[in-house]
XYZ file of C-alpha atoms in Angstrom:
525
model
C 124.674 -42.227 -155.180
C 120.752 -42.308 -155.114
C 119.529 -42.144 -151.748
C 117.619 -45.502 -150.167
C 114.799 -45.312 -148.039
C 113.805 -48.052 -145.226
C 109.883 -47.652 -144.457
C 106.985 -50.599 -143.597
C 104.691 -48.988 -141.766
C 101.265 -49.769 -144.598
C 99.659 -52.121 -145.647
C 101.144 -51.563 -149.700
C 104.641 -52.078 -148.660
C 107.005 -53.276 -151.565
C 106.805 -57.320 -151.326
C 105.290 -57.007 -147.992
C 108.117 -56.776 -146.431
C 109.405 -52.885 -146.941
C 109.799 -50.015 -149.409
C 113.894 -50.027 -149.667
C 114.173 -48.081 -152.901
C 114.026 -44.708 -154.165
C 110.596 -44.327 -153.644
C 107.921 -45.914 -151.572
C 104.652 -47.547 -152.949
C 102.468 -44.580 -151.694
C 104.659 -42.149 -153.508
C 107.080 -41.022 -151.110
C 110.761 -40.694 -151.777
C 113.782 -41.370 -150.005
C 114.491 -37.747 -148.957
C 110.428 -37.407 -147.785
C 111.249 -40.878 -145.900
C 114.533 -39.799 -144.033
C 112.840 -36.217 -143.037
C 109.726 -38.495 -141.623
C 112.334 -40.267 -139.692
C 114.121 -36.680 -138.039
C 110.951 -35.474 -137.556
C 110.396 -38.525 -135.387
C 113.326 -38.078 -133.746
C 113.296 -34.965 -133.117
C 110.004 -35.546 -131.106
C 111.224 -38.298 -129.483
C 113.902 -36.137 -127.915
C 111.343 -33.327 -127.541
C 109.224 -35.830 -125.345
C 112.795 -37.210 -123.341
C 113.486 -33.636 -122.594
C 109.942 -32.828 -121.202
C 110.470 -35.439 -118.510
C 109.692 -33.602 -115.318
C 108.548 -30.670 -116.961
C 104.806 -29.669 -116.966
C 103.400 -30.443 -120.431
C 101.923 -27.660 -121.740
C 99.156 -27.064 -125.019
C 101.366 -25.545 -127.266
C 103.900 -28.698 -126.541
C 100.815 -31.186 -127.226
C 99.946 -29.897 -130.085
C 103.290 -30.162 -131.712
C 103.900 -33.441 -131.078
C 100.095 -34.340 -132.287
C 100.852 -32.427 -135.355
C 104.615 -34.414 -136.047
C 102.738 -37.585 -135.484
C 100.096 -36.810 -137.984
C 102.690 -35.545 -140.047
C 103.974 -38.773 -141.019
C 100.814 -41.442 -141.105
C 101.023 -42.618 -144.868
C 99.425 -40.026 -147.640
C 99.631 -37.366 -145.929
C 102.967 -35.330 -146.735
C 105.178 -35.344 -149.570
C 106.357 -31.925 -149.053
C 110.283 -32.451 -147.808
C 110.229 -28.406 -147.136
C 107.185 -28.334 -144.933
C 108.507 -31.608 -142.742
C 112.148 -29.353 -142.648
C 109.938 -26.785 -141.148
C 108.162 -28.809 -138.604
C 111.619 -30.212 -137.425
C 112.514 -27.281 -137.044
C 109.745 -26.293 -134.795
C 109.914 -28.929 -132.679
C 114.107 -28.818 -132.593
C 112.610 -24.771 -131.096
C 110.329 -26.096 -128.344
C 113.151 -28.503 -127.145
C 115.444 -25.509 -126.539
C 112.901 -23.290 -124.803
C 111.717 -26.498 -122.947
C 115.336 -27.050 -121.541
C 115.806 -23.782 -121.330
C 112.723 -23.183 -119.127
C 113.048 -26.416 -116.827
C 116.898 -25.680 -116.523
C 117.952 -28.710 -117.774
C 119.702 -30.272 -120.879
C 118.141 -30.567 -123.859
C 117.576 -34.503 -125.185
C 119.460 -35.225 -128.593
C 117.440 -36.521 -131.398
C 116.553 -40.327 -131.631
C 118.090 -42.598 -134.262
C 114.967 -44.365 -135.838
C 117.493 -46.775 -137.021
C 118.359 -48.052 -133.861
C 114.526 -49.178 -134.081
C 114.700 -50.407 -137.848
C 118.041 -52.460 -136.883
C 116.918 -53.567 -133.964
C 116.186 -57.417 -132.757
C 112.897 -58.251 -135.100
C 110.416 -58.731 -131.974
C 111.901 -55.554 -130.619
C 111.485 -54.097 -133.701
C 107.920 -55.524 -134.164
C 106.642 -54.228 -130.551
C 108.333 -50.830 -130.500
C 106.739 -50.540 -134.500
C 103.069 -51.562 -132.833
C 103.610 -48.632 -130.701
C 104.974 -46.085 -132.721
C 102.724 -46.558 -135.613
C 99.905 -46.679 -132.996
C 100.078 -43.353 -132.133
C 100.561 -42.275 -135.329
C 96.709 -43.371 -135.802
C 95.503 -41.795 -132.624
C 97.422 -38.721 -132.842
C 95.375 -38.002 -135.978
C 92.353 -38.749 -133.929
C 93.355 -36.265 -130.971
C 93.846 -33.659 -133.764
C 90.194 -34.076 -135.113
C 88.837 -33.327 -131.604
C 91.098 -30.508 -130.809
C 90.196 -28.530 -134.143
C 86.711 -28.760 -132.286
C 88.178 -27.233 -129.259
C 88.327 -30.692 -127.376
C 91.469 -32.362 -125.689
C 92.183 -35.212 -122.957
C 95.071 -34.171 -120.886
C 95.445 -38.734 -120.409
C 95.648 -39.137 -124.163
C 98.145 -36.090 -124.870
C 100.560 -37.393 -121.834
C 100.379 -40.654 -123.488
C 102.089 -39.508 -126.684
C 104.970 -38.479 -124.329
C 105.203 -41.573 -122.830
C 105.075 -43.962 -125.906
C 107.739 -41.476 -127.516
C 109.987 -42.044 -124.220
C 108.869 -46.350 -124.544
C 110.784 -46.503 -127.771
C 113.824 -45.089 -126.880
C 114.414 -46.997 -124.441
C 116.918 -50.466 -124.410
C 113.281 -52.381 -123.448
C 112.802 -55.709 -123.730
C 109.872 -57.781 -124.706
C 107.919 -57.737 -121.267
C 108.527 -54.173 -121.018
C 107.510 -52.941 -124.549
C 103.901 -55.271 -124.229
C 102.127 -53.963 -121.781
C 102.672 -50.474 -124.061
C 101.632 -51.753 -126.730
C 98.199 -53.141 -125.271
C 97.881 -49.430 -123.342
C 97.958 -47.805 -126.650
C 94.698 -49.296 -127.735
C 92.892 -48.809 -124.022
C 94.243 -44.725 -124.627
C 92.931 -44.727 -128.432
C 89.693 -46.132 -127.175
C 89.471 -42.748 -125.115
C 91.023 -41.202 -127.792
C 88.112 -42.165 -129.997
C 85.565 -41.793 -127.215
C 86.791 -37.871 -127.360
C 86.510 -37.592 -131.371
C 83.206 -39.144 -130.886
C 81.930 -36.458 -128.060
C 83.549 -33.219 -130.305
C 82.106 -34.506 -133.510
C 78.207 -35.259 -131.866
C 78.294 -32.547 -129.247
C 79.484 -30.564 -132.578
C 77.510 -31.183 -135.215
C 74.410 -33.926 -133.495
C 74.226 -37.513 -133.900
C 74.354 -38.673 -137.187
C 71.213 -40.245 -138.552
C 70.442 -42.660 -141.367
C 70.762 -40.422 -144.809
C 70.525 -41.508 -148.310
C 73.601 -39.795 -150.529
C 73.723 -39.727 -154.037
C 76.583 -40.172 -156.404
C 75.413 -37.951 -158.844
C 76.713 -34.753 -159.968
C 74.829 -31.804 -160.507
C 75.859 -29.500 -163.078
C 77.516 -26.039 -162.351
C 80.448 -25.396 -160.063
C 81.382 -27.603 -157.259
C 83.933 -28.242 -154.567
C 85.005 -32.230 -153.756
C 86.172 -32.191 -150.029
C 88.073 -35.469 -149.003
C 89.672 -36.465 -145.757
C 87.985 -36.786 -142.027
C 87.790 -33.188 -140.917
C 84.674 -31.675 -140.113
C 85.595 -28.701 -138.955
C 87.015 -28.313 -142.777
C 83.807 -28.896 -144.270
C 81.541 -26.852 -142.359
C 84.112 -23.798 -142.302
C 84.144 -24.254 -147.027
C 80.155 -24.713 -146.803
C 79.787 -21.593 -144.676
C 81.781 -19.717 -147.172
C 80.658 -21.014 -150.404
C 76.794 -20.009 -148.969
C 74.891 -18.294 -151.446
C 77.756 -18.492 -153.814
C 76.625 -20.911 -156.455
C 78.837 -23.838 -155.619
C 77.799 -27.000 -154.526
C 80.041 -29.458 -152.003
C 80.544 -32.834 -152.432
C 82.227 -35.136 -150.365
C 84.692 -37.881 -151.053
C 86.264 -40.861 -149.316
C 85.952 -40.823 -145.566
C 84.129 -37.469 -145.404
C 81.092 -39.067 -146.954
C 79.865 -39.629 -143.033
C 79.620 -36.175 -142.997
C 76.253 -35.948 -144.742
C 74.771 -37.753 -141.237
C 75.160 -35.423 -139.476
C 71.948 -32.845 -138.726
C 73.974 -29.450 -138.398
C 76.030 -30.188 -141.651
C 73.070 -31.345 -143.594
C 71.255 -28.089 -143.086
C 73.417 -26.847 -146.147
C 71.663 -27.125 -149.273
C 74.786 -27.168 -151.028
C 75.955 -30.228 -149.670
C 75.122 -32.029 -152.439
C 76.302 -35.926 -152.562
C 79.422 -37.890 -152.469
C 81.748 -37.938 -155.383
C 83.928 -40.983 -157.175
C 84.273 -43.860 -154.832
C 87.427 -45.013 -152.421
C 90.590 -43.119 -151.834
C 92.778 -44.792 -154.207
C 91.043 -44.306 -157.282
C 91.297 -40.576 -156.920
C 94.367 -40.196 -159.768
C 91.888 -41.910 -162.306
C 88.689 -40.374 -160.979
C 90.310 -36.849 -160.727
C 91.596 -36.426 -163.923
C 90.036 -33.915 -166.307
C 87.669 -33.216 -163.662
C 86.332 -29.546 -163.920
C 85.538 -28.919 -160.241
C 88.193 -28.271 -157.172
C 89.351 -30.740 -154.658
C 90.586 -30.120 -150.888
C 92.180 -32.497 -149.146
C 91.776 -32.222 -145.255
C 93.901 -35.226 -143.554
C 95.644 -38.311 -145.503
C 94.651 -39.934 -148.665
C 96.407 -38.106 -150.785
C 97.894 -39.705 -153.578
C 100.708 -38.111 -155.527
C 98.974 -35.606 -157.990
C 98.794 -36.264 -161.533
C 99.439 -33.577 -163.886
C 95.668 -33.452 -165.389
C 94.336 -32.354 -162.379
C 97.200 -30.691 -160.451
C 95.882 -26.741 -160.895
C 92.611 -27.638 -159.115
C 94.074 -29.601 -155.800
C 94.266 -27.501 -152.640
C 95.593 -28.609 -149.135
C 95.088 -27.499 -145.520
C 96.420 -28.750 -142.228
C 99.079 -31.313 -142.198
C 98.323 -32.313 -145.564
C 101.467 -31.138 -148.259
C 102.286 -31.798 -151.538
C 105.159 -29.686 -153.798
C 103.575 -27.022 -155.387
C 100.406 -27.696 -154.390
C 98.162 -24.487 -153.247
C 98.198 -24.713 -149.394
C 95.270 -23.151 -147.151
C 96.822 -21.915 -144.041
C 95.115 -22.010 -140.479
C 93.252 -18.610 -141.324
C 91.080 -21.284 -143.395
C 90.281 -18.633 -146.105
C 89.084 -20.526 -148.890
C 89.314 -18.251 -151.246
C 91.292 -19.625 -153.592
C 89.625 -23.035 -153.406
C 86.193 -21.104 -154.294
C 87.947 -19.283 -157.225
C 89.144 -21.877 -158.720
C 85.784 -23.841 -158.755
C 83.951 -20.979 -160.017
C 86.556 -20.663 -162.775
C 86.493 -24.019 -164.028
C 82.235 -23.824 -163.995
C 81.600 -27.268 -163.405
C 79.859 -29.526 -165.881
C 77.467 -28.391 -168.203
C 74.855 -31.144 -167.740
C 74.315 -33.568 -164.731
C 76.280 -36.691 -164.342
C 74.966 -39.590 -163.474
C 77.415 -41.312 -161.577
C 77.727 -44.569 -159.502
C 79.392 -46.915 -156.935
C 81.654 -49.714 -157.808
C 78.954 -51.980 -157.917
C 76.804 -49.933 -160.037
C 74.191 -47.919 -157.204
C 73.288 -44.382 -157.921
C 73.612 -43.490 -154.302
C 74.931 -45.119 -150.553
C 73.533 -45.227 -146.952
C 75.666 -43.488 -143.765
C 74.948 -42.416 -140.302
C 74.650 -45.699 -138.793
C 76.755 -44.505 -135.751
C 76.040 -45.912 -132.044
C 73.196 -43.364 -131.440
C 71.245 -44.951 -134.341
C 71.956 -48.538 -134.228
C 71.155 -48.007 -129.857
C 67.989 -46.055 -130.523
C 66.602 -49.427 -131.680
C 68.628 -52.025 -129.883
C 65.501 -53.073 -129.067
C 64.182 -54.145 -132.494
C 67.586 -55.596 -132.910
C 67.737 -57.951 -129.873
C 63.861 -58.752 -130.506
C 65.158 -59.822 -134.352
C 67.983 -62.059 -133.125
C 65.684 -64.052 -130.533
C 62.597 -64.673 -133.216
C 65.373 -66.066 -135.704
C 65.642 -63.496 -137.661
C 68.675 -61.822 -137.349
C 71.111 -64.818 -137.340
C 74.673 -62.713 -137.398
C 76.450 -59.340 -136.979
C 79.466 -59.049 -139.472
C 81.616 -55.940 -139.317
C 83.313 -55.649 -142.463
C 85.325 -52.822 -142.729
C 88.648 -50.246 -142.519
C 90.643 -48.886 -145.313
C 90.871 -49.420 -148.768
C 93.890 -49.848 -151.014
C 94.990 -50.645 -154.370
C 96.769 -54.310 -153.372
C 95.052 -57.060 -155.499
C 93.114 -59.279 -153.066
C 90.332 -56.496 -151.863
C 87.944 -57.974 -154.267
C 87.497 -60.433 -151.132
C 85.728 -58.201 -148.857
C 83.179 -57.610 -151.954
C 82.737 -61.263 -151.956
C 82.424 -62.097 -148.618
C 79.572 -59.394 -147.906
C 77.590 -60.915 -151.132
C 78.211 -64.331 -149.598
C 76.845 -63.523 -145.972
C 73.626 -65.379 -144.953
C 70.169 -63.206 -145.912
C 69.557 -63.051 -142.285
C 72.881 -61.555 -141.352
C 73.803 -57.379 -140.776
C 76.658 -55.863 -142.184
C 77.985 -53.256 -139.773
C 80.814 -50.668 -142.152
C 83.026 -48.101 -141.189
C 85.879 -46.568 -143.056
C 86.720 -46.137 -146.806
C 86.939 -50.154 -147.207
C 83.031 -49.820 -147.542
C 83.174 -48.421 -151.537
C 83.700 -52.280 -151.924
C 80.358 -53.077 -151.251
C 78.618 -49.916 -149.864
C 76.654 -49.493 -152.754
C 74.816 -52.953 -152.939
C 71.338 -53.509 -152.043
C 71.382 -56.226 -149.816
C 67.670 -55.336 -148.449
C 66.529 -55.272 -145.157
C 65.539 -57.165 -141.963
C 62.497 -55.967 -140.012
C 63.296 -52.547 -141.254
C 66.635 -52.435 -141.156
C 69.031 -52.288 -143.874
C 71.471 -55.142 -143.901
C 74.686 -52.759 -144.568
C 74.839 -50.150 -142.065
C 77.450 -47.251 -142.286
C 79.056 -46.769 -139.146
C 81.106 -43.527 -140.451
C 85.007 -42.834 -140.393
C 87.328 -44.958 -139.024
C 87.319 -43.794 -135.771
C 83.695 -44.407 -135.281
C 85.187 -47.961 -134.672
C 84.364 -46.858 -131.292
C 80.149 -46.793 -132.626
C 81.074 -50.306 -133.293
C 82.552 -51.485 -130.116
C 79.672 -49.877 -128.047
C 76.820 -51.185 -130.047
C 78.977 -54.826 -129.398
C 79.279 -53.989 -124.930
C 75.184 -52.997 -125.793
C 74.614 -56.045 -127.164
C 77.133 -58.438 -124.639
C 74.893 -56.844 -121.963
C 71.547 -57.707 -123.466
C 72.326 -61.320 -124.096
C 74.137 -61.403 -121.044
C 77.018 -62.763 -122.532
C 80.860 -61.906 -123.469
C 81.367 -59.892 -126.722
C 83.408 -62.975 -127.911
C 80.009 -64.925 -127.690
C 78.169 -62.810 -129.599
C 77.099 -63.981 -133.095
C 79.189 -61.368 -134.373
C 82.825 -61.321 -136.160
C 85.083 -58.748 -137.160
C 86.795 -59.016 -140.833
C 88.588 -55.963 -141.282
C 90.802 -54.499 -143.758
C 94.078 -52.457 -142.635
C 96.124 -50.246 -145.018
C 97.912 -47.647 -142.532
C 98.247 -46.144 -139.076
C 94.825 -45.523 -138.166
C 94.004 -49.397 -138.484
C 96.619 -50.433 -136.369
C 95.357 -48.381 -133.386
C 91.891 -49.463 -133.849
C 93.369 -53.326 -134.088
C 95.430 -52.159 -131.013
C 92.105 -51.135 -129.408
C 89.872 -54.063 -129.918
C 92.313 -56.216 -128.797
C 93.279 -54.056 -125.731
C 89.287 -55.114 -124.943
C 89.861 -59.064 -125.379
C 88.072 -58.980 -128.472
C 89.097 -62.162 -130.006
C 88.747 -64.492 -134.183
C 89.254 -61.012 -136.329
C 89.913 -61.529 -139.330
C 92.853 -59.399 -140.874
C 93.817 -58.578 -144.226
C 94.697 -58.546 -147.221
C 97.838 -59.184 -145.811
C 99.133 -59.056 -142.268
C 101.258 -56.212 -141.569
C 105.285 -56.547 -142.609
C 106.237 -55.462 -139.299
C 104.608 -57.936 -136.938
C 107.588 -60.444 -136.519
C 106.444 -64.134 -136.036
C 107.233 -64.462 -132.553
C 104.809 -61.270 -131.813
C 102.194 -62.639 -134.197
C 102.454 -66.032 -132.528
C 101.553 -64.190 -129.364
C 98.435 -62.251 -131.120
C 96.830 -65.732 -132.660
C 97.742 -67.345 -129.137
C 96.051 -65.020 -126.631
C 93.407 -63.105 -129.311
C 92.848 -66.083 -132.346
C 93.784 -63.098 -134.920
C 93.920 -65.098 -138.372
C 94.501 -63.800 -141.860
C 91.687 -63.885 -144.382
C 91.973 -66.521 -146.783
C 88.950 -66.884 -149.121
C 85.226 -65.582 -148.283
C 84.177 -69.020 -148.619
C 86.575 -70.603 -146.307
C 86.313 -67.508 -143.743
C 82.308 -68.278 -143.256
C 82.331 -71.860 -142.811
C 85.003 -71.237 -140.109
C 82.643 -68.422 -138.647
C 79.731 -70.407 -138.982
C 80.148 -73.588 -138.462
């Protein structure tokens, strides 16, 4: 009998209401879906048995590493999740062993998938929260940074949803995983500018220079700098793609010469884009897309990121056979000229907090001449769901006196538009990855405190696109900080049961996006 799989946890769910097949929309099967679900388990008895017990590193990381394991396009690899429950099924053993006490058994996620919808809905909100920010805290330990408040949080939230809670219980959780992801983010932030500097405006192209040439995607820096330091000298050239385009704004990564530009456009195009492609690709954290044959001897992985039979780079990071196969191949034989969805030869990032602050005061000044009549941040992540056209739509609709603040890989809908500028700014500003979300919110407190007003006062409104975990921490986040009217879409998530979205539109105004049009009357009256 062929195996059936239960998952909703993005935004490309089958009908928008689950994948219940033998395969989910990303690509996933039912086996990869069940061993997500042990693995979960299996932590969420690793973090019941660690209850008075000292958490320790090694602990942390494993449970960071299980949650990243199973945020959407990341692993498709059922022996290398086998492994990993394995691991963790280890630590609980020594744990118990160590602590003298018994060792938890593993969780049932279908006690959660069966359970009452709003418990369901609440316990999913957590869950798939830290998901998101476990990815986050990974990011900032590869830089050698970690918040001892943020690990012990994972614990907790693990412990939350096991637990016969009830609505006024599981709440309060929920809202506390977006004040921890905020810190979470806040963290990222400080490894990744402390790291590498504060990113600063840069002009990337989207062409291809001929010769041999390495396409990094994902949202690890530490990746990318460790491949350009070993491709130095060697005749390659680096490009980024997806949510490592950021990358090129910062000042210690743009001293390579061999960081070239940014190649193909969002995330999901990357089985069309890819194909026939004579250059090699690593992928560093999710967005992988199942791998199509035309292109499957040139993909390489590293970290969490598996895929069957794919060439894996283990934590040595020797990229050796990354940079072989890119010599190999040679490149092309002539420059490309390449462009965004909209037709641009090149795109703007490193519009993060440090930027936009450095010249709040040109900003303010430009909002009290008249001149600067709205902030609109239009961003998150991309997908393939029909209905994305709308974000396009809405940022060519916004007034000519209006900034459009990006982050994410939703911004290949638009990011390549010339919009012009306002007193010397550009009109679409790059934020950076998702989590530079947190550049967003503290350009909006900057602002709240130069008007002297509340952030929900503030001519600016959020329209943001969600397509997995990450989002729903960020969500989680802004509305952990009152921030009320975002707009969410393409769809709202499967897992939010009415009575729980009732109590979002209630206390935070959360609507869905229904046509650009319609959205900016509402927003402006």
């Amino acid at each position: 009998m062929e195996k059936k799989m239960f998952c909703f946890q993005c935004e490309q769910t089958a009908g928008c209401t689950g994948c219940t097949g033998s395969a989910g929309v990303c690509g996933k099967d039912a086996k990869v879906a069940a061993l997500q679900d042990q693995l979960t388990g299996a932590m969420i008895a690793l973090a019941n048995t660690c209850k008075g017990c000292p958490n320790e590193p090694e602990t942390d990381r494993l449970i960071i590493e299980g949650l990243f394991t199973t945020i959407t396009n990341v692993n498709f690899n059922q022996n290398t999740i086998f492994e990993m429950i394995q691991k963790v099924h280890n630590r609980t053993q020594e744990l118990a062993s160590q602590c003298g006490c018994m060792s938890a058994t593993d969780y049932d996620m279908k006690q959660i998938w069966d359970a009452d919808e709003d418990i369901r809905s609440l316990k999913s909100l957590i869950l798939f929260g830290i998901r998101g920010m476990a990815a986050y805290a990974y990011h900032a330990e590869m830089l050698g940074y970690r918040d001892e408040k943020v690990n012990a949080f994972f614990y907790k939230a693990l412990q939350t949803i096991s637990q016969e809670f009830g609505m006024e219980q599981l709440l309060p959780v929920v809202l506390e995983v977006g004040e921890v992801n905020l810190q979470c983010m806040a963290l990222l932030d400080q490894a990744n500018t402390t790291s590498y500097g504060t990113p600063e405006p840069t002009k990337v192209s989207l062409q291809i220079e001929k010769g041999p040439f390495i396409v990094v995607s994902g949202h690890d820096l530490k990746d990318l700098e460790l491949l350009l330091e070993q491709t130095k000298g060697k005749g390659i050239n680096v490009y980024t793609h997806g949510e490592m385009l950021p990358a090129h704004g910062y000042p210690k990564l743009k001293k390579y010469a061999h960081l070239k530009g940014n190649f193909g456009t969002a995330w999901q195009n990357q089985q069309k884009e890819f194909a026939n492609v004579p250059g090699a690709f690593l992928f560093t954290t999710n967005c992988l897309m199942p791998v199509k044959p035309s292109y499957a001897d040139r993909v390489f992985t590293t970290e969490v990121v598996s895929y069957p039979e794919i060439v894996h780079i283990d934590d040595k990071k020797d990229f050796t056979p990354v940079i072989e196969k890119a010599l190999e191949l040679g490149g092309y034989q002539e420059d490309q000229e390449r462009s965004g969805i909209n037709g641009g030869k090149y795109v703007m990032t490193g519009f993060g907090h440090g930027t936009v602050l450095s010249v709040a005061d040109k900003v303010i000044e430009g909002v009290k001449a008249g001149d600067i009549s709205h902030f609109f941040l239009v961003g998150g992540c991309d997908g393939a769901r029909a209905g994305r056209n709308y974000y396009t739509d809405f940022v060519k609709e916004t007034p000519k006196d209006s900034i459009i603040l990006t982050l994410a890989c939703g911004k290949y809908r638009f990011n390549d538009l010339d919009l012009g500028e306002i007193n010397g700014l550009p009109r679409i500003m790059d934020m950076g990855q998702c989590n530079d979300a947190y550049s967003a919110i503290q350009v909006a407190i900057a602002l709240s405190k130069a008007f002297e007003c509340d952030v929900n006062e503030l001519p600016l409104s959020m329209i943001l696109s969600w397509y997995e975990q990450k989002a729903v921490c960020i969500l989680l986040t802004l509305i952990h900080l009152g921030i009320k009217n975002i707009y969410l879409g393409p769809t709202l998530p499967a897992f939010l049961s009415q009575n729980v979205l009732q109590y979002l539109v209630e206390h935070y105004a959360i609507s869905p996006t229904s046509t650009p049009q319609q959205d900016l009357k509402k927003i402006l009256g």
